[in-house]
Short mmCIF file of N, CA and C in Angstrom, two decimals:
data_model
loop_
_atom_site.label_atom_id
_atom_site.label_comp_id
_atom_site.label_asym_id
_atom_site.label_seq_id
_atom_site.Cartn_x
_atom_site.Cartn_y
_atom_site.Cartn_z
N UNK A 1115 21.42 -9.63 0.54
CA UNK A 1115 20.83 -10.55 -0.42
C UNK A 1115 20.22 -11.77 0.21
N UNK A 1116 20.29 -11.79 1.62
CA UNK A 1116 20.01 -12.85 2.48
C UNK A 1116 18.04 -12.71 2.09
N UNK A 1117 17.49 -14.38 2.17
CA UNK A 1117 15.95 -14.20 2.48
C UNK A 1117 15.97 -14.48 3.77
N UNK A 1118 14.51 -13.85 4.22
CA UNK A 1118 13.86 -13.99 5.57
C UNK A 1118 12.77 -14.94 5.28
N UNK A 1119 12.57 -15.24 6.42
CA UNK A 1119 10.97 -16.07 6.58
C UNK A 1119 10.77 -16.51 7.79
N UNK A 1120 9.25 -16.31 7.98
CA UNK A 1120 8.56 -16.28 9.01
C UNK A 1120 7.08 -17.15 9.01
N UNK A 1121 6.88 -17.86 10.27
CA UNK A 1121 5.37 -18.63 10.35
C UNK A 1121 4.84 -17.83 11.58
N UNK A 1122 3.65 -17.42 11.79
CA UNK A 1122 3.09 -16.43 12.48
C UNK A 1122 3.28 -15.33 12.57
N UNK A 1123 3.06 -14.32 13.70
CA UNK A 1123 3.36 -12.93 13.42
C UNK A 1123 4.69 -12.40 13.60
N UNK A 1124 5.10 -12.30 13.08
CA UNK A 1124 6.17 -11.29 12.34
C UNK A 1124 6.51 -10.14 12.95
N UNK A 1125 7.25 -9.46 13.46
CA UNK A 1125 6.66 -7.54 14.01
C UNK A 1125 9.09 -7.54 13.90
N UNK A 1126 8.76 -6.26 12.83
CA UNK A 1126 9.97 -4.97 12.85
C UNK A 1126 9.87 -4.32 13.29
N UNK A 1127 10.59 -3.97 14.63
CA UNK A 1127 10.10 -2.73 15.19
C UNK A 1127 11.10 -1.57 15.03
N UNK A 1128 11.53 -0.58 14.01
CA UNK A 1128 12.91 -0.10 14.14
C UNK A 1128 12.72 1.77 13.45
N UNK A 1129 14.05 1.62 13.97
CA UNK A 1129 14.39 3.46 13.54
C UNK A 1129 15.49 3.32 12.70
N UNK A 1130 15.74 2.48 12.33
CA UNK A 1130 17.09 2.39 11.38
C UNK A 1130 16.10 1.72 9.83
N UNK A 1131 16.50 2.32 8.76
CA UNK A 1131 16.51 1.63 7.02
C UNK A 1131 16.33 0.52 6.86
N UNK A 1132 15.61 -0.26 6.24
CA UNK A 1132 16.15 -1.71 6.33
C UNK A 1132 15.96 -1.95 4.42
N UNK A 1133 16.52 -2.82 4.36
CA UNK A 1133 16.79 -3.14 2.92
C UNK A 1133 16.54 -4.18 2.45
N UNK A 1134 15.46 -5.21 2.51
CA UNK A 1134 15.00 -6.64 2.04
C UNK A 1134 15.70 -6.49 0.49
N UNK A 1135 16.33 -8.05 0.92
CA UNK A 1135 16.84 -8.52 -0.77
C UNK A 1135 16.39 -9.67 -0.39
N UNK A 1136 17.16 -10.18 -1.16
CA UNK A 1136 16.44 -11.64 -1.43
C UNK A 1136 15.16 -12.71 -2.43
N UNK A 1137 15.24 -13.54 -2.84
CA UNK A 1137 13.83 -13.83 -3.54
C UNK A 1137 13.35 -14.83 -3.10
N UNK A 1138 13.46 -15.17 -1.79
CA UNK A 1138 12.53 -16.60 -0.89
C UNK A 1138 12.38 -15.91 0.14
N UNK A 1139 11.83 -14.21 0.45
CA UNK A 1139 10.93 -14.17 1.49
C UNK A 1139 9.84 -14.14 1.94
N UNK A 1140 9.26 -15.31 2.85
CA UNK A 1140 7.81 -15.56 2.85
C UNK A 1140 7.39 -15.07 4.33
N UNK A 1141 5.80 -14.73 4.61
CA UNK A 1141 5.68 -14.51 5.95
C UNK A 1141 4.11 -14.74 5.61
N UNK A 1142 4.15 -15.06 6.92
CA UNK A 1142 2.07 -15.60 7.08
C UNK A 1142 1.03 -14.43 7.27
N UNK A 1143 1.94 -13.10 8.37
CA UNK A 1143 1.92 -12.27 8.57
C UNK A 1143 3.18 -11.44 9.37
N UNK A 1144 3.33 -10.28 8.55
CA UNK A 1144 4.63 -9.20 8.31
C UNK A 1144 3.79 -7.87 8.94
N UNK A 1145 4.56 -7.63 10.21
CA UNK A 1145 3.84 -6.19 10.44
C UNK A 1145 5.59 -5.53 10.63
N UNK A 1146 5.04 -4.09 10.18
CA UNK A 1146 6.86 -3.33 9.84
C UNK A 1146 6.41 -1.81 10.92
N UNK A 1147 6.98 -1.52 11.38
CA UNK A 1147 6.90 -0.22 12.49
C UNK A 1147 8.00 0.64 12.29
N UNK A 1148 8.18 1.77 11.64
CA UNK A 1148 9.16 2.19 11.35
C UNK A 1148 9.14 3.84 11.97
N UNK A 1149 9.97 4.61 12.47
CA UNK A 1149 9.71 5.55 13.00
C UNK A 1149 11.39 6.41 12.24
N UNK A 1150 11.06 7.26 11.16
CA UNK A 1150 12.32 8.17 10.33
C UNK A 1150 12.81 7.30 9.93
N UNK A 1151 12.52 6.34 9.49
CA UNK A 1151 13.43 5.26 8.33
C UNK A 1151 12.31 4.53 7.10
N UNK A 1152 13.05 4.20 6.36
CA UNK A 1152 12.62 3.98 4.91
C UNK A 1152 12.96 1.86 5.10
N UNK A 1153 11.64 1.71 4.44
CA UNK A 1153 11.59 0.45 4.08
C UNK A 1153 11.99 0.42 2.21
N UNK A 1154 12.94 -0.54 2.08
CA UNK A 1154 12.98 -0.93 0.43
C UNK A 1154 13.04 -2.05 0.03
N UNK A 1155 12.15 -2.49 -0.75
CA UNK A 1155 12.23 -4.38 -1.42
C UNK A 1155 13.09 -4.07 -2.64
N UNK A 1156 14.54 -4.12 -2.60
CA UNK A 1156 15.59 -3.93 -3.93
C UNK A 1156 14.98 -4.70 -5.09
N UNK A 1157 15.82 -4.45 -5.58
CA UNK A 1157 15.76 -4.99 -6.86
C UNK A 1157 15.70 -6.74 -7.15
N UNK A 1158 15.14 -7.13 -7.98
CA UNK A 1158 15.37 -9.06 -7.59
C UNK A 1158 14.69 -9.19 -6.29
N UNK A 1159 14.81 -8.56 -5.27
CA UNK A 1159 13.71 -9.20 -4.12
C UNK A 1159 12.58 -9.79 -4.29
N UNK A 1160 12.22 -10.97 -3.54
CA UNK A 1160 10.98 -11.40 -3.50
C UNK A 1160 9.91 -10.93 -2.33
N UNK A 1161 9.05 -10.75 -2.04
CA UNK A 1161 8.18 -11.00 -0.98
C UNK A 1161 7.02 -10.96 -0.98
N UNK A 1162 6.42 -12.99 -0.19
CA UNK A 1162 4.85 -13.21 -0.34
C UNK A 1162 4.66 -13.18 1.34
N UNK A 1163 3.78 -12.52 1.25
CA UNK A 1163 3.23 -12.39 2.55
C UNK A 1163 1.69 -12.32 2.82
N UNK A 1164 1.30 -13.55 3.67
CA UNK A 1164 -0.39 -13.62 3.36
C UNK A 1164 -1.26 -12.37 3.76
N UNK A 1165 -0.65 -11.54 4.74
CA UNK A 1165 -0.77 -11.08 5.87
C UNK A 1165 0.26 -9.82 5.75
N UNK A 1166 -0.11 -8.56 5.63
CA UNK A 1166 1.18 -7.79 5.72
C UNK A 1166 0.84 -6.26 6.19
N UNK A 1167 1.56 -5.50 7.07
CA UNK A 1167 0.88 -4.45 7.46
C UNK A 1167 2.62 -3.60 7.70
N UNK A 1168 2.21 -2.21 7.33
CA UNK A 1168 3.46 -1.30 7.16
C UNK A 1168 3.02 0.12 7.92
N UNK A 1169 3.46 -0.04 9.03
CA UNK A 1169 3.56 1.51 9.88
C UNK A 1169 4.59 2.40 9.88
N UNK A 1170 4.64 3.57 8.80
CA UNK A 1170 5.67 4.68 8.26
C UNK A 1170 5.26 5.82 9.48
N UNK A 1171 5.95 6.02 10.68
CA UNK A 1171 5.61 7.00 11.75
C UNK A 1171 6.74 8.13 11.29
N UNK A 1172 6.60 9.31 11.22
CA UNK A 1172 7.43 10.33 10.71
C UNK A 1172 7.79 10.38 9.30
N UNK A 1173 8.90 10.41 9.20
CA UNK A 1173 9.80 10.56 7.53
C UNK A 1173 9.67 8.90 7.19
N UNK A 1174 8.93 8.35 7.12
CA UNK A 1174 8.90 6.88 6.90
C UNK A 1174 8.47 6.32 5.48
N UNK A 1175 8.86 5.86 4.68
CA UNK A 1175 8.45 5.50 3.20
C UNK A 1175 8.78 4.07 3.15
N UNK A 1176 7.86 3.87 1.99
CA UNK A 1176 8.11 2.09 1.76
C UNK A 1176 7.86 2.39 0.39
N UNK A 1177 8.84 1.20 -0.04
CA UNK A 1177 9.86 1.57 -1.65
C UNK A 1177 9.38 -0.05 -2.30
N UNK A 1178 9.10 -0.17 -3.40
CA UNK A 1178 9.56 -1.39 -4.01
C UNK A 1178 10.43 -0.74 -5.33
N UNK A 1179 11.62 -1.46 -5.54
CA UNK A 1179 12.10 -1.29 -6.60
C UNK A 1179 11.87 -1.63 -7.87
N UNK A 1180 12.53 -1.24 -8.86
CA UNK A 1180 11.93 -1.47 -10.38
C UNK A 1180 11.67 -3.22 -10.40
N UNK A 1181 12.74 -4.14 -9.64
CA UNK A 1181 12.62 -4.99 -10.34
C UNK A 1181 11.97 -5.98 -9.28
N UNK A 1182 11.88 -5.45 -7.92
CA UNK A 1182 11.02 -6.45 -7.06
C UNK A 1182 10.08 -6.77 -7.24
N UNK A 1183 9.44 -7.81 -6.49
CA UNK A 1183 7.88 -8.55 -6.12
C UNK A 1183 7.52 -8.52 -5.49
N UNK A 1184 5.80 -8.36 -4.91
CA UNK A 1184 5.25 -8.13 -4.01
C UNK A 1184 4.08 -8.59 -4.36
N UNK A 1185 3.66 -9.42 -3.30
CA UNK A 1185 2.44 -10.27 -3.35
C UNK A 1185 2.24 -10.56 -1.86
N UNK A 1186 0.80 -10.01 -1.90
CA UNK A 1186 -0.27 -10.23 -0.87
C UNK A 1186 -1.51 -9.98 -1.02
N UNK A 1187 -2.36 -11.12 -0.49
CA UNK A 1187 -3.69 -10.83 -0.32
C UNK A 1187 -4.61 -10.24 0.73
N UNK A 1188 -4.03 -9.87 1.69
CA UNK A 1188 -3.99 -8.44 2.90
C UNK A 1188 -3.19 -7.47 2.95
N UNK A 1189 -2.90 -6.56 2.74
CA UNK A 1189 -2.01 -5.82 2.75
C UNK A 1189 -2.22 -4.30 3.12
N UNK A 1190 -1.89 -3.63 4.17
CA UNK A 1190 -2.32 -1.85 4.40
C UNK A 1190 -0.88 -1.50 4.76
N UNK A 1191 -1.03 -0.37 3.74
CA UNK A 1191 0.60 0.51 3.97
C UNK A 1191 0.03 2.09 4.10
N UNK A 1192 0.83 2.28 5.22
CA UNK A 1192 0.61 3.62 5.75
C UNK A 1192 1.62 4.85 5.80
N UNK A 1193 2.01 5.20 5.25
CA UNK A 1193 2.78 6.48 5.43
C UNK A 1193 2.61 8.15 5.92
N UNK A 1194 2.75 8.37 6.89
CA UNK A 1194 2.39 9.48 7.81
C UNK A 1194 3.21 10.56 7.83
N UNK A 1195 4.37 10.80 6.89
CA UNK A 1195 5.23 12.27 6.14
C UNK A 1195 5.73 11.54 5.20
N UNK A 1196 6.41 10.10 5.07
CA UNK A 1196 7.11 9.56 4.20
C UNK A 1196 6.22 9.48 2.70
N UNK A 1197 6.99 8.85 1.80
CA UNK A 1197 6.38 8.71 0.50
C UNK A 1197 6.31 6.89 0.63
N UNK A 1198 5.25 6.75 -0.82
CA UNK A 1198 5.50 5.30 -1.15
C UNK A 1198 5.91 5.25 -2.84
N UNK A 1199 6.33 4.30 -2.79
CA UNK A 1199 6.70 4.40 -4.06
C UNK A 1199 7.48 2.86 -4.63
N UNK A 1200 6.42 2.85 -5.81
CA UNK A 1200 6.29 1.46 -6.23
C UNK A 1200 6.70 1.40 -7.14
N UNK A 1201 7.71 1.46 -7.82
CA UNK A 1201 8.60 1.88 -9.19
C UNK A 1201 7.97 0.68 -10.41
N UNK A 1202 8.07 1.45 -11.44
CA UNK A 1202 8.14 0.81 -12.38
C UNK A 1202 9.03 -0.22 -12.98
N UNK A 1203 8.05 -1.10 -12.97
CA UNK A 1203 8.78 -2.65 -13.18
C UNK A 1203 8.76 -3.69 -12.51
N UNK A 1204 7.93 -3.14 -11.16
CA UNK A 1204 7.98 -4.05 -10.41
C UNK A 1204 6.55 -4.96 -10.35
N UNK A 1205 7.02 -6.22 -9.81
CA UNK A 1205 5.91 -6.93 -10.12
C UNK A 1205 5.29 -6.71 -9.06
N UNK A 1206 4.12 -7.02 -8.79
CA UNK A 1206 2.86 -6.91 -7.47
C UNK A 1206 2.00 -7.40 -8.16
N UNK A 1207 1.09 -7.55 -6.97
CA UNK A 1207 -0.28 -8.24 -6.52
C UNK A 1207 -0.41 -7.97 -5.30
N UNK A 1208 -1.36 -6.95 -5.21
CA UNK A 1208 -1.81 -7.12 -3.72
C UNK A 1208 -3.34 -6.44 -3.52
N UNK A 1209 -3.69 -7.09 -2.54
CA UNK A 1209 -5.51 -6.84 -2.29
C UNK A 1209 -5.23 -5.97 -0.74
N UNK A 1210 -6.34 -4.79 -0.24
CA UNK A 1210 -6.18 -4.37 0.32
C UNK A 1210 -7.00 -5.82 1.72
N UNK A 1211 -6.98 -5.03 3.06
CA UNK A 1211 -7.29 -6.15 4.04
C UNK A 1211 -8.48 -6.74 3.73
N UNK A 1212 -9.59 -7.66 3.79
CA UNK A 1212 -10.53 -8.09 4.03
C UNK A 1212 -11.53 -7.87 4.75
N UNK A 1213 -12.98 -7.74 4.49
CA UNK A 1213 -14.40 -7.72 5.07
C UNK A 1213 -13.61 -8.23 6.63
N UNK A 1214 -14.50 -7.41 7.77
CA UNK A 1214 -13.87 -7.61 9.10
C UNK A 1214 -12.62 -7.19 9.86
N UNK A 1215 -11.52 -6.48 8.68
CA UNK A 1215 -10.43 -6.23 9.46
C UNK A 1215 -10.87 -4.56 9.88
N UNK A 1216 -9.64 -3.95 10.98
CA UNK A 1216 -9.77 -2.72 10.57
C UNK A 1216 -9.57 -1.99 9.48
N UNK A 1217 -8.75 -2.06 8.74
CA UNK A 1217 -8.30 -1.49 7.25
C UNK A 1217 -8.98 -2.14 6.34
N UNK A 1218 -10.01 -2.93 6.77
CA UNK A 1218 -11.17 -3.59 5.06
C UNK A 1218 -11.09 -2.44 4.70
N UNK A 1219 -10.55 -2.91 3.25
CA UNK A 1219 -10.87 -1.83 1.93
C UNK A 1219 -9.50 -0.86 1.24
N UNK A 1220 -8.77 -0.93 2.61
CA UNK A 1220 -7.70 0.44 2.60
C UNK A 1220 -6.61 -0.28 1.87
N UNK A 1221 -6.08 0.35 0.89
CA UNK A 1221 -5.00 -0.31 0.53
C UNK A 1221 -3.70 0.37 1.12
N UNK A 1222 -3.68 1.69 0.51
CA UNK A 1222 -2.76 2.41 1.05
C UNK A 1222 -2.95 4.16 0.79
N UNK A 1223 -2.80 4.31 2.40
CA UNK A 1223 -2.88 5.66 3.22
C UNK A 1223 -1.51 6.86 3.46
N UNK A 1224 -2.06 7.69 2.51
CA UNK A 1224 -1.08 8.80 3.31
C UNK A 1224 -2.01 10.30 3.73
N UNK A 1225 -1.64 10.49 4.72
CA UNK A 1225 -3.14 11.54 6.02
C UNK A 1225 -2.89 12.75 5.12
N UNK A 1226 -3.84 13.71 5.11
CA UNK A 1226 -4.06 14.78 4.54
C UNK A 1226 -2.87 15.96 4.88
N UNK A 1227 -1.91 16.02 5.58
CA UNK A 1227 -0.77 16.71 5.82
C UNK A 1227 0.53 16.37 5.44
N UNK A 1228 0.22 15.03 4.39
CA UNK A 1228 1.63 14.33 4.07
C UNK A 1228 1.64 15.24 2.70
N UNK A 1229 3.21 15.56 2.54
CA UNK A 1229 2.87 16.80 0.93
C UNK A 1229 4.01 15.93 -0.09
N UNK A 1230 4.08 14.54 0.14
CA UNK A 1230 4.62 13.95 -1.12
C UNK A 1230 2.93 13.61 -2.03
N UNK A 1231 3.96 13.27 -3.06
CA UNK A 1231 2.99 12.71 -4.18
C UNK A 1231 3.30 11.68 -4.47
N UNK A 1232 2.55 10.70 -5.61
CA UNK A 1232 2.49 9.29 -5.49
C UNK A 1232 2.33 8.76 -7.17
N UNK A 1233 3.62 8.38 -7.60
CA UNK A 1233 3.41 7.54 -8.81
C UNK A 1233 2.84 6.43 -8.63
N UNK A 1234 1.36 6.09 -9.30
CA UNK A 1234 1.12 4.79 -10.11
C UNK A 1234 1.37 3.63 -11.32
N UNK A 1235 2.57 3.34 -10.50
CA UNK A 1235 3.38 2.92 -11.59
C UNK A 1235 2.73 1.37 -11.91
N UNK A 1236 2.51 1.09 -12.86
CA UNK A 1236 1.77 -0.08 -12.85
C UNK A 1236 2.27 -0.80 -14.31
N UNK A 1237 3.37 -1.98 -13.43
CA UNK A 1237 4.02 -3.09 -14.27
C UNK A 1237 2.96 -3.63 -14.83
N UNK A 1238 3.88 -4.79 -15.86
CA UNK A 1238 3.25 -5.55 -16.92
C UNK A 1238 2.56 -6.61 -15.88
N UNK A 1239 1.45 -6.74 -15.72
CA UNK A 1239 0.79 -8.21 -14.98
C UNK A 1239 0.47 -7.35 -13.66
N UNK A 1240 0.70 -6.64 -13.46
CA UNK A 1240 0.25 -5.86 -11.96
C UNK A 1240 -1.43 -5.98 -11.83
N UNK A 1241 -1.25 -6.23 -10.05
CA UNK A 1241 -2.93 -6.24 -10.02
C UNK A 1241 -3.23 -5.59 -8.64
N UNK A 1242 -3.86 -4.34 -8.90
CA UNK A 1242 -3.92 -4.24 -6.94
C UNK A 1242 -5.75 -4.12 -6.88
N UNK A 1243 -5.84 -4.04 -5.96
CA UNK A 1243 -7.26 -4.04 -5.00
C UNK A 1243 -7.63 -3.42 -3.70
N UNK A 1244 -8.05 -2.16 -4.11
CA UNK A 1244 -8.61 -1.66 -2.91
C UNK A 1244 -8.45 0.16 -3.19
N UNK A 1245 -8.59 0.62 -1.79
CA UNK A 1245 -8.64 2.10 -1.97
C UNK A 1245 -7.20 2.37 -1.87
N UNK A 1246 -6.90 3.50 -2.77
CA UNK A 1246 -5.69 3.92 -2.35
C UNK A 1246 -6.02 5.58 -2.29
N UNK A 1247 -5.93 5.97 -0.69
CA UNK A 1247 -6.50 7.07 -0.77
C UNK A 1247 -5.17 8.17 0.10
N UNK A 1248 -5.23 9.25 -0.44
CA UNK A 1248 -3.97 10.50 -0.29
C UNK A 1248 -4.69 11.39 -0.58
N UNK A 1249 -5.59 12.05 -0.01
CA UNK A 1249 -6.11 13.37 0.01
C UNK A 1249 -5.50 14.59 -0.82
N UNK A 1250 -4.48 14.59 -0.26
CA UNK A 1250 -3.66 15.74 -0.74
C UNK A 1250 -2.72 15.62 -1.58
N UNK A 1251 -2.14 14.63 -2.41
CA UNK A 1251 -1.80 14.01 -3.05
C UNK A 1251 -1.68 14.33 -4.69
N UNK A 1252 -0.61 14.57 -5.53
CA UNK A 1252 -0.75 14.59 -6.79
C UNK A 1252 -0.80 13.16 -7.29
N UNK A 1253 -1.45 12.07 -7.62
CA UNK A 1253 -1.02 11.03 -8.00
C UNK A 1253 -1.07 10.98 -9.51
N UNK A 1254 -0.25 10.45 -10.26
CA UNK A 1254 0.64 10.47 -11.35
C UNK A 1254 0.22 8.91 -11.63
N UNK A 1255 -0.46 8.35 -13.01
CA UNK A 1255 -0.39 7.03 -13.06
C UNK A 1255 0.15 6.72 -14.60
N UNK A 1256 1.37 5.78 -14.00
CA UNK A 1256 2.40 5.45 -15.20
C UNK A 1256 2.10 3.89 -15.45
N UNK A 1257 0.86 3.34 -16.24
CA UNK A 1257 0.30 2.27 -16.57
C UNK A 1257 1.53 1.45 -17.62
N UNK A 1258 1.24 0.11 -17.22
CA UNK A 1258 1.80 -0.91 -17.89
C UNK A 1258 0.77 -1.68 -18.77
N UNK A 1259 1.31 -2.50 -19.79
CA UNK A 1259 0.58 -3.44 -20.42
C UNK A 1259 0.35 -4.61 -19.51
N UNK A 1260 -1.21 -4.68 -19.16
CA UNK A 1260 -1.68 -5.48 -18.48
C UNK A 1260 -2.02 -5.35 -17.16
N UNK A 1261 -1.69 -3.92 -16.65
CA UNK A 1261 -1.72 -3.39 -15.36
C UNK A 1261 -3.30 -3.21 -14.44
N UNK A 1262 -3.69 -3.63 -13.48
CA UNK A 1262 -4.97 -3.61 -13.60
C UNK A 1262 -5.03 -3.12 -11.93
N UNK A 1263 -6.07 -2.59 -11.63
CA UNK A 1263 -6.51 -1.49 -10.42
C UNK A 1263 -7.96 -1.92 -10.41
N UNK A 1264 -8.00 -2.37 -9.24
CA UNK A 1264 -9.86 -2.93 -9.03
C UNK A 1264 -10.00 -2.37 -7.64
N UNK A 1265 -10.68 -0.91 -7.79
CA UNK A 1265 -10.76 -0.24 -6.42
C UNK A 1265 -11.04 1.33 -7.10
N UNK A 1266 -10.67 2.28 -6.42
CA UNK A 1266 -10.41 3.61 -6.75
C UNK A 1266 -9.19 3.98 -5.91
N UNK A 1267 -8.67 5.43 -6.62
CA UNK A 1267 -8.03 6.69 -6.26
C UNK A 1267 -8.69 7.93 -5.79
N UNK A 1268 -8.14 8.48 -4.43
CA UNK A 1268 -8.97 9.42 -4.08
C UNK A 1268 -7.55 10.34 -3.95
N UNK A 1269 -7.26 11.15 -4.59
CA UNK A 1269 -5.92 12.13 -4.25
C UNK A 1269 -6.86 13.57 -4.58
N UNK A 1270 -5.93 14.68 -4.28
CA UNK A 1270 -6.28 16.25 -5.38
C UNK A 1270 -6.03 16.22 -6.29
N UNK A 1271 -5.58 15.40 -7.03
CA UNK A 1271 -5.48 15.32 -8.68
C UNK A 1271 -4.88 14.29 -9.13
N UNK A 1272 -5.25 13.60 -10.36
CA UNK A 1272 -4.80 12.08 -11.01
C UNK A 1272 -4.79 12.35 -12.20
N UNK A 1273 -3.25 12.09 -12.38
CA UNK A 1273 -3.32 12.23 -13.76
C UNK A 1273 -2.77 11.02 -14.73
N UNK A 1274 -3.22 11.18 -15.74
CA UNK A 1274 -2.85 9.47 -16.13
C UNK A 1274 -1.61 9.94 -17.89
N UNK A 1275 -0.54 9.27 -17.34
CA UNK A 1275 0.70 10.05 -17.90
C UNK A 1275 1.24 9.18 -19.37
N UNK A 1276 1.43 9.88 -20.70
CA UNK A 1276 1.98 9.52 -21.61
C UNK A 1276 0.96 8.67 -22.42
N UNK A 1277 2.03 7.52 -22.57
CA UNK A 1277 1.31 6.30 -23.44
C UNK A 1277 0.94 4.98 -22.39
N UNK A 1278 0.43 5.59 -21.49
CA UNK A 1278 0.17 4.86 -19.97
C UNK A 1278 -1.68 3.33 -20.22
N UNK A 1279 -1.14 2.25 -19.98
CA UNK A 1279 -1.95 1.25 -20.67
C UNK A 1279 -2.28 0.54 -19.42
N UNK A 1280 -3.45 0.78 -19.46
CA UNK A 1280 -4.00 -0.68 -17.66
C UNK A 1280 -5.21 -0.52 -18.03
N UNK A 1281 -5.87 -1.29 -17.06
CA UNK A 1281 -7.37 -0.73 -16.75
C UNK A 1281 -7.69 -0.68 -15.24
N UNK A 1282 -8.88 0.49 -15.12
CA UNK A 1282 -9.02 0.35 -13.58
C UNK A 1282 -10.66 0.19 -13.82
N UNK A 1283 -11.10 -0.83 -12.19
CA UNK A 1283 -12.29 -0.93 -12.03
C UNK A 1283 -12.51 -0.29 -11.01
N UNK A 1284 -13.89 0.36 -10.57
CA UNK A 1284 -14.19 0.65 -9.76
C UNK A 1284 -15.06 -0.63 -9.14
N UNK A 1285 -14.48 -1.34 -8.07
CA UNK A 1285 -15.21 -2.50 -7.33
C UNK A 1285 -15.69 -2.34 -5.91
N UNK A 1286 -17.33 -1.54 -5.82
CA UNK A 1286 -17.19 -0.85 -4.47
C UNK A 1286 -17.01 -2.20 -3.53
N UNK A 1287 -17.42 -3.48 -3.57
CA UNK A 1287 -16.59 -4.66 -2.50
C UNK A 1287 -15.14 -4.45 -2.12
N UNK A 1288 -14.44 -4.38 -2.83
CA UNK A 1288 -13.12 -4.40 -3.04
C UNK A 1288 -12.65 -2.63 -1.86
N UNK A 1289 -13.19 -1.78 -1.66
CA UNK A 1289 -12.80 -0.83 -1.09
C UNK A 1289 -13.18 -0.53 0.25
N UNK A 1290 -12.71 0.50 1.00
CA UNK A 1290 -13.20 0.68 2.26
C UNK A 1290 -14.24 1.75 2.27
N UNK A 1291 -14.96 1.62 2.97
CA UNK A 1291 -16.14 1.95 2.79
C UNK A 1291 -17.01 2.24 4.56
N UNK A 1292 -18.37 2.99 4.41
CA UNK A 1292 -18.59 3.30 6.08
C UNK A 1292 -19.38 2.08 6.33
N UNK A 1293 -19.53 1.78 7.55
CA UNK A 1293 -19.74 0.47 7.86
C UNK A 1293 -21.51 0.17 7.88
N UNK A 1294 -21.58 -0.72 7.39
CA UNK A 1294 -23.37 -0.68 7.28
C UNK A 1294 -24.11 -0.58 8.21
N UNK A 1295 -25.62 0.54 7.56
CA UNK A 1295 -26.64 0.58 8.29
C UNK A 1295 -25.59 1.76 9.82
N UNK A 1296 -24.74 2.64 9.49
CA UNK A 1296 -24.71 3.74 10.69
C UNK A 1296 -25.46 4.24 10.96
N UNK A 1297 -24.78 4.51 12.43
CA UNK A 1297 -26.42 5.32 13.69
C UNK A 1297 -25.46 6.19 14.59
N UNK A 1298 -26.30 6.87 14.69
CA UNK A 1298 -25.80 7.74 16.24
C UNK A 1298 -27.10 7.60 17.43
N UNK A 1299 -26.48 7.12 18.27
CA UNK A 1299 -27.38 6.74 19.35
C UNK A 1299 -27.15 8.14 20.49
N UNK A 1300 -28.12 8.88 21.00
CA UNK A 1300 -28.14 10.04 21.65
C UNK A 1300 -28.43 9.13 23.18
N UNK A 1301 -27.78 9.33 24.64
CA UNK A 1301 -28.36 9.32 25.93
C UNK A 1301 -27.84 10.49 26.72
N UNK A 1302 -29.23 9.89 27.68
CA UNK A 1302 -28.65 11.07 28.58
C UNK A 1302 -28.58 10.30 29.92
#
């Protein structure tokens, strides 16, 4: 239940679970490296982070619980076999990285060989931004009152579930995208 906090860069480097509680954890920038272990923001957790980047290497997932928070205005989460999963109820805000980074646009990545699927669970006041792209992916979107998505979904199928209430924009700024004016330059 302990908070963390951090001024500059930040770096987890681990093979073991970790379990953020707390509701005063702040970081300027949060980078997480996880190799067969699961990241989770419990329940009541807080975390603002200006700056935040999540490397899931193997069985690696990153969890927010029903009742955590999550807020950032950079943010790329990657999962490479693990799942993500953003439960319902939880509060967020987050924009994918910014014009200039490597991940402008990306919100969150799982590679075309990852065979979980991905609820869009989208609390009351939720706001995300950017691509959230899973190729292979069933994504499932369980909308909240007030839930809002300014970006797209790129999975094998989206389905939008029940009495499910948000809105999504498509904001091609807001996404990642190929970089302007490409070339292939031929020498010999």
């Amino acid at each position: 239940g302990a908070s963390m906090s951090g001024t500059g860069r930040v770096q987890i480097v681990t093979t073991e679970d970790i379990v953020l509680g707390g509701d005063a954890n702040n970081f300027e920038n949060l980078e997480i490296y996880m190799t067969d272990s699961d990241f989770l923001l419990s329940n009541d957790a807080v975390v603002n982070a200006g700056r935040m980047r999540f490397f899931g290497v193997g069985d690696s997932s990153f969890e927010v619980d029903a009742q955590g928070e999550l807020t950032s205005g950079d943010i790329y989460i990657y999962s490479e076999e693990g799942m993500i999963d953003i439960q319902a109820g939880a509060d967020v805000d987050i924009a994918a990285p910014p014009s200039g980074d490597t991940f402008e646009g990306l919100l969150m990545y799982m590679p075309w060989d990852n065979p979980n699927d991905f609820m869009l669970n989208g609390g009351s006041g939720n706001v995300w931004r950017g691509l959230i792209l899973m190729p292979t992916a069933e994504v499932t979107y369980n909308g909240g009152a007030g839930f809002e998505l300014y970006g797209q979904v790129i999975a094998e199928t989206f389905l939008i579930n029940g009495d499910a209430e948000g809105d999504i924009y498509y904001v091609s700024s807001d996404i990642f995208g190929p970089p302007n004016n490409p070339s292939i330059e031929f020498t010999k």
